[in-house]
Amino acid sequence: MEMAITQQQPVSIAPTKARLWAGRILGGLAVVFLLTDGLVKFTALEGVVEAHARLGIPMHLAPVIGALELACLALYLVPRTSLIGALMFTGYLGGAVAIHVRSGTPFWFPLVIAAMLWGSLALRDSRVIALLRGK
């Protein structure tokens, strides 16, 4: 007796116009911050130097960190790779939380940005909700 194994395809329901725009706005706010933050790491502005000193990150690593941030952002902005970009940002922002916790500085902001990225993606792409529900 053979049993046929069928693979269930996740049900993909197109987001409403309101969900789509809410996702775009939420994601846009996070993207503006991340783009600015990534680009400013290539400068020696006083605020960048102070932040790196406060967090204990050598200044010569700032461009490397900025490049990683911009690479994650590029993946997130392309619809086909946005899920991979969100996953990579989860790791990147998790590292930011760890650095802030270690240095004793407030760590909530990277968590908020991560929530905005995932929330935006969930509002714009029903497959993300299906993935989170395990369907």
Coordinates of N, CA and C in Angstrom, one line a residue:
M1 N 0.8 -1.2 0.0 CA 0.0 0.0 0.0 C 0.9 1.2 0.0
E2 N 0.8 2.0 -1.0 CA 1.6 3.2 -1.1 C 0.8 4.4 -0.8
M3 N 1.4 5.4 -0.1 CA 0.7 6.6 0.2 C 1.3 7.7 -0.6
A4 N 0.5 8.5 -1.2 CA 1.0 9.6 -2.0 C 1.2 10.8 -1.0
I5 N 2.4 11.4 -1.1 CA 2.7 12.5 -0.3 C 2.5 13.8 -1.2
T6 N 1.7 14.6 -0.7 CA 1.4 15.9 -1.4 C 2.0 17.0 -0.5
Q7 N 2.5 18.0 -1.2 CA 3.1 19.1 -0.5 C 2.0 20.3 -0.6
Q8 N 1.7 20.8 0.5 CA 0.7 21.9 0.5 C 1.4 23.2 0.2
Q9 N 0.9 23.9 -0.7 CA 1.4 25.2 -1.0 C 0.8 26.2 -0.1
P10 N 1.6 27.2 0.5 CA 1.0 28.2 1.3 C 0.0 29.0 0.6
V11 N -1.1 29.3 1.2 CA -2.1 30.2 0.6 C -1.6 31.6 0.7
S12 N -1.5 32.2 -0.5 CA -1.0 33.6 -0.6 C -2.1 34.5 -1.0
I13 N -2.5 35.3 0.0 CA -3.6 36.3 -0.3 C -3.0 37.6 -0.5
A14 N -3.3 38.3 -1.5 CA -2.8 39.6 -1.8 C -3.2 40.6 -0.7
P15 N -2.2 41.4 -0.2 CA -2.5 42.4 0.8 C -3.5 43.5 0.3
T16 N -4.3 44.0 1.2 CA -5.2 45.1 0.8 C -4.3 46.3 0.6
K17 N -4.9 47.3 -0.1 CA -4.2 48.6 -0.4 C -3.7 49.2 0.9
A18 N -4.6 49.2 2.0 CA -4.2 49.8 3.3 C -3.0 49.1 3.9
R19 N -3.0 47.7 3.8 CA -1.9 47.0 4.4 C -0.6 47.2 3.6
L20 N -0.8 47.3 2.3 CA 0.4 47.5 1.4 C 1.0 48.9 1.7
W21 N 0.2 49.9 1.8 CA 0.7 51.3 2.1 C 1.3 51.4 3.5
A22 N 0.6 50.8 4.5 CA 1.1 50.8 5.9 C 2.5 50.1 5.9
G23 N 2.6 49.0 5.2 CA 3.9 48.3 5.1 C 5.0 49.2 4.4
R24 N 4.6 49.8 3.4 CA 5.6 50.7 2.7 C 6.0 51.9 3.6
I25 N 5.1 52.5 4.3 CA 5.5 53.6 5.2 C 6.3 53.1 6.3
L26 N 5.9 52.0 7.0 CA 6.7 51.5 8.1 C 8.1 51.1 7.6
G27 N 8.2 50.4 6.5 CA 9.5 50.0 6.0 C 10.3 51.2 5.5
G28 N 9.6 52.2 4.9 CA 10.3 53.4 4.5 C 11.0 54.1 5.6
L29 N 10.3 54.2 6.7 CA 10.9 54.9 7.9 C 12.2 54.2 8.4
A30 N 12.1 52.8 8.4 CA 13.3 52.1 8.8 C 14.4 52.2 7.8
V31 N 14.0 52.2 6.5 CA 15.0 52.2 5.4 C 15.8 53.6 5.5
V32 N 15.0 54.7 5.7 CA 15.7 56.0 5.8 C 16.7 56.0 6.9
F33 N 16.3 55.5 8.1 CA 17.3 55.5 9.2 C 18.5 54.6 8.8
L34 N 18.3 53.4 8.3 CA 19.4 52.4 8.0 C 20.3 53.0 6.9
L35 N 19.7 53.6 5.9 CA 20.5 54.2 4.9 C 21.4 55.3 5.4
T36 N 20.8 56.2 6.2 CA 21.6 57.3 6.8 C 22.7 56.7 7.7
D37 N 22.3 55.7 8.6 CA 23.3 55.2 9.5 C 24.4 54.4 8.8
G38 N 24.1 53.7 7.7 CA 25.1 53.0 6.9 C 26.1 54.0 6.2
L39 N 25.5 55.0 5.7 CA 26.4 56.0 4.9 C 27.2 56.8 5.9
V40 N 26.7 57.2 7.0 CA 27.4 58.0 8.0 C 28.7 57.3 8.5
K41 N 28.6 56.0 8.5 CA 29.8 55.2 9.0 C 31.0 55.4 8.1
F42 N 30.9 55.9 6.9 CA 32.0 56.2 6.1 C 32.6 57.6 6.3
T43 N 32.1 58.3 7.3 CA 32.6 59.6 7.6 C 33.3 59.6 9.0
A44 N 34.0 60.7 9.3 CA 34.6 60.8 10.6 C 33.9 61.9 11.4
L45 N 32.6 62.0 11.2 CA 31.8 63.0 12.0 C 32.0 62.8 13.5
E46 N 31.9 63.9 14.2 CA 32.1 63.8 15.6 C 31.2 62.9 16.3
G47 N 29.9 62.8 15.9 CA 29.0 61.9 16.5 C 29.3 60.5 16.2
V48 N 29.8 60.2 15.1 CA 30.2 58.8 14.7 C 31.4 58.4 15.6
V49 N 32.4 59.2 15.7 CA 33.6 58.9 16.5 C 33.2 58.7 18.0
E50 N 32.3 59.6 18.5 CA 31.9 59.5 19.9 C 31.1 58.2 20.1
A51 N 30.2 57.9 19.2 CA 29.4 56.7 19.4 C 30.3 55.4 19.4
H52 N 31.3 55.4 18.5 CA 32.1 54.2 18.4 C 33.0 54.1 19.7
A53 N 33.5 55.2 20.2 CA 34.2 55.2 21.4 C 33.4 54.7 22.6
R54 N 32.1 55.2 22.7 CA 31.2 54.9 23.7 C 30.9 53.4 23.7
L55 N 30.8 52.8 22.5 CA 30.4 51.4 22.4 C 31.6 50.5 22.4
G56 N 32.8 51.1 22.3 CA 34.0 50.3 22.3 C 34.4 49.6 21.0
I57 N 33.9 50.2 19.9 CA 34.2 49.7 18.6 C 35.3 50.6 17.9
P58 N 36.4 49.9 17.5 CA 37.5 50.7 16.9 C 36.9 51.4 15.6
M59 N 37.4 52.7 15.5 CA 36.9 53.5 14.4 C 37.2 52.9 13.0
H60 N 38.3 52.2 12.9 CA 38.7 51.6 11.6 C 37.7 50.6 11.1
L61 N 36.8 50.1 12.0 CA 35.8 49.1 11.6 C 34.5 49.8 11.1
A62 N 34.4 51.1 11.3 CA 33.1 51.8 10.9 C 32.8 51.5 9.5
P63 N 33.7 51.7 8.5 CA 33.3 51.5 7.1 C 32.9 50.0 6.8
V64 N 33.5 49.1 7.5 CA 33.2 47.7 7.3 C 31.7 47.4 7.8
I65 N 31.4 48.0 9.0 CA 30.1 47.9 9.5 C 29.1 48.6 8.6
G66 N 29.4 49.7 8.1 CA 28.6 50.5 7.2 C 28.3 49.7 5.9
A67 N 29.3 49.0 5.4 CA 29.2 48.3 4.2 C 28.3 47.1 4.4
L68 N 28.4 46.4 5.6 CA 27.5 45.3 5.9 C 26.1 45.8 6.0
E69 N 25.9 46.9 6.6 CA 24.5 47.5 6.8 C 23.9 47.8 5.4
L70 N 24.7 48.4 4.5 CA 24.2 48.8 3.2 C 23.9 47.5 2.4
A71 N 24.7 46.5 2.5 CA 24.5 45.2 1.8 C 23.2 44.6 2.2
C72 N 23.0 44.5 3.5 CA 21.7 44.0 4.0 C 20.5 44.8 3.5
L73 N 20.7 46.1 3.5 CA 19.7 47.0 3.0 C 19.4 46.8 1.5
A74 N 20.4 46.6 0.7 CA 20.2 46.3 -0.7 C 19.4 45.1 -0.9
L75 N 19.7 44.0 -0.1 CA 18.9 42.8 -0.2 C 17.5 43.0 0.2
Y76 N 17.3 43.8 1.3 CA 15.9 44.0 1.8 C 15.1 44.8 0.8
L77 N 15.7 45.7 0.1 CA 15.0 46.6 -0.9 C 14.5 45.9 -2.2
V78 N 15.2 44.8 -2.5 CA 14.8 44.1 -3.7 C 13.7 43.1 -3.4
P79 N 12.5 43.2 -3.9 CA 11.4 42.3 -3.5 C 11.8 40.8 -3.5
R80 N 12.5 40.4 -4.5 CA 12.8 39.0 -4.6 C 13.7 38.5 -3.5
T81 N 14.6 39.4 -2.9 CA 15.5 39.0 -1.8 C 15.2 39.7 -0.5
S82 N 14.0 40.3 -0.4 CA 13.7 41.0 0.8 C 13.6 40.1 2.1
L83 N 13.2 38.9 1.9 CA 13.2 38.0 3.1 C 14.6 37.7 3.6
I84 N 15.5 37.4 2.6 CA 16.9 37.2 3.0 C 17.5 38.5 3.6
G85 N 17.2 39.6 3.1 CA 17.6 40.9 3.7 C 17.1 41.1 5.1
A86 N 15.9 40.7 5.4 CA 15.3 40.8 6.7 C 16.0 39.8 7.6
L87 N 16.3 38.6 7.2 CA 17.0 37.7 8.0 C 18.4 38.2 8.3
M88 N 19.1 38.7 7.3 CA 20.4 39.2 7.6 C 20.4 40.4 8.5
F89 N 19.4 41.3 8.4 CA 19.3 42.4 9.3 C 19.0 41.9 10.7
T90 N 18.3 40.8 10.9 CA 18.0 40.3 12.2 C 19.3 40.0 12.9
G91 N 20.3 39.4 12.2 CA 21.6 39.1 12.8 C 22.4 40.4 13.0
Y92 N 22.3 41.3 12.1 CA 23.1 42.5 12.2 C 22.5 43.3 13.4
L93 N 21.2 43.5 13.5 CA 20.6 44.2 14.6 C 20.7 43.5 15.9
G94 N 20.8 42.2 15.9 CA 21.0 41.4 17.1 C 22.4 41.7 17.6
G95 N 23.4 41.8 16.7 CA 24.7 42.2 17.1 C 24.8 43.6 17.7
A96 N 24.0 44.5 17.2 CA 23.9 45.9 17.7 C 23.3 45.8 19.1
V97 N 22.3 45.0 19.3 CA 21.7 44.9 20.7 C 22.8 44.4 21.7
A98 N 23.6 43.4 21.2 CA 24.6 42.8 22.1 C 25.7 43.9 22.5
I99 N 26.1 44.6 21.5 CA 27.1 45.7 21.7 C 26.5 46.7 22.7
H100 N 25.3 47.1 22.5 CA 24.7 48.1 23.5 C 24.5 47.5 24.9
V101 N 24.1 46.3 25.0 CA 24.0 45.6 26.3 C 25.4 45.6 27.0
R102 N 26.4 45.2 26.2 CA 27.7 45.1 26.8 C 28.3 46.4 27.2
S103 N 27.9 47.5 26.5 CA 28.5 48.8 26.9 C 27.6 49.5 27.9
G104 N 26.4 48.9 28.2 CA 25.6 49.6 29.2 C 24.8 50.8 28.6
T105 N 24.6 50.8 27.3 CA 23.8 51.9 26.7 C 22.4 51.3 26.3
P106 N 21.4 52.2 26.1 CA 20.1 51.7 25.8 C 20.1 50.8 24.5
F107 N 19.4 49.7 24.6 CA 19.5 48.8 23.4 C 18.2 48.6 22.7
W108 N 17.2 49.4 23.0 CA 15.8 49.2 22.5 C 15.7 49.6 21.0
F109 N 16.5 50.6 20.6 CA 16.4 51.1 19.2 C 16.6 50.1 18.1
P110 N 17.7 49.2 18.2 CA 17.8 48.2 17.2 C 16.6 47.2 17.2
L111 N 16.1 47.0 18.4 CA 14.9 46.1 18.4 C 13.7 46.7 17.7
V112 N 13.5 48.0 17.9 CA 12.4 48.7 17.2 C 12.6 48.7 15.7
I113 N 13.8 48.9 15.2 CA 14.1 48.9 13.8 C 13.8 47.5 13.2
A114 N 14.3 46.5 13.9 CA 14.0 45.1 13.5 C 12.5 44.8 13.4
A115 N 11.8 45.2 14.4 CA 10.3 45.0 14.4 C 9.7 45.8 13.2
M116 N 10.2 47.0 12.9 CA 9.7 47.7 11.8 C 9.9 47.0 10.5
L117 N 11.1 46.5 10.3 CA 11.5 45.8 9.1 C 10.6 44.5 8.9
W118 N 10.5 43.7 9.9 CA 9.6 42.5 9.8 C 8.2 42.9 9.7
G119 N 7.7 43.9 10.5 CA 6.3 44.3 10.4 C 6.0 44.8 9.0
S120 N 6.9 45.5 8.4 CA 6.7 46.0 7.0 C 6.6 44.9 6.1
L121 N 7.5 44.0 6.2 CA 7.5 42.8 5.3 C 6.2 42.0 5.4
A122 N 5.8 41.8 6.7 CA 4.5 41.0 6.9 C 3.3 41.7 6.4
L123 N 3.3 43.0 6.4 CA 2.1 43.8 5.9 C 2.1 43.7 4.4
R124 N 3.3 43.7 3.8 CA 3.3 43.7 2.3 C 3.3 42.3 1.6
D125 N 3.7 41.3 2.4 CA 3.8 40.0 1.8 C 3.1 38.9 2.7
S126 N 2.0 38.4 2.2 CA 1.3 37.4 3.1 C 2.0 36.1 3.3
R127 N 3.0 35.8 2.5 CA 3.8 34.6 2.7 C 4.6 34.7 4.0
V128 N 5.0 35.9 4.4 CA 5.7 36.0 5.7 C 4.8 35.6 6.9
I129 N 3.6 36.0 6.9 CA 2.6 35.6 7.9 C 2.5 34.1 7.9
A130 N 2.3 33.5 6.7 CA 2.2 32.1 6.6 C 3.4 31.4 7.1
L131 N 4.6 31.9 6.8 CA 5.8 31.3 7.3 C 5.9 31.4 8.8
L132 N 5.5 32.5 9.4 CA 5.5 32.7 10.9 C 4.5 31.8 11.5
R133 N 3.4 31.5 10.9 CA 2.4 30.6 11.4 C 2.7 29.1 11.2
G134 N 3.8 28.9 10.4 CA 4.2 27.5 10.2 C 3.4 26.8 9.1
K135 N 2.8 27.6 8.2 CA 2.0 27.0 7.1 C 2.7 26.9 5.8

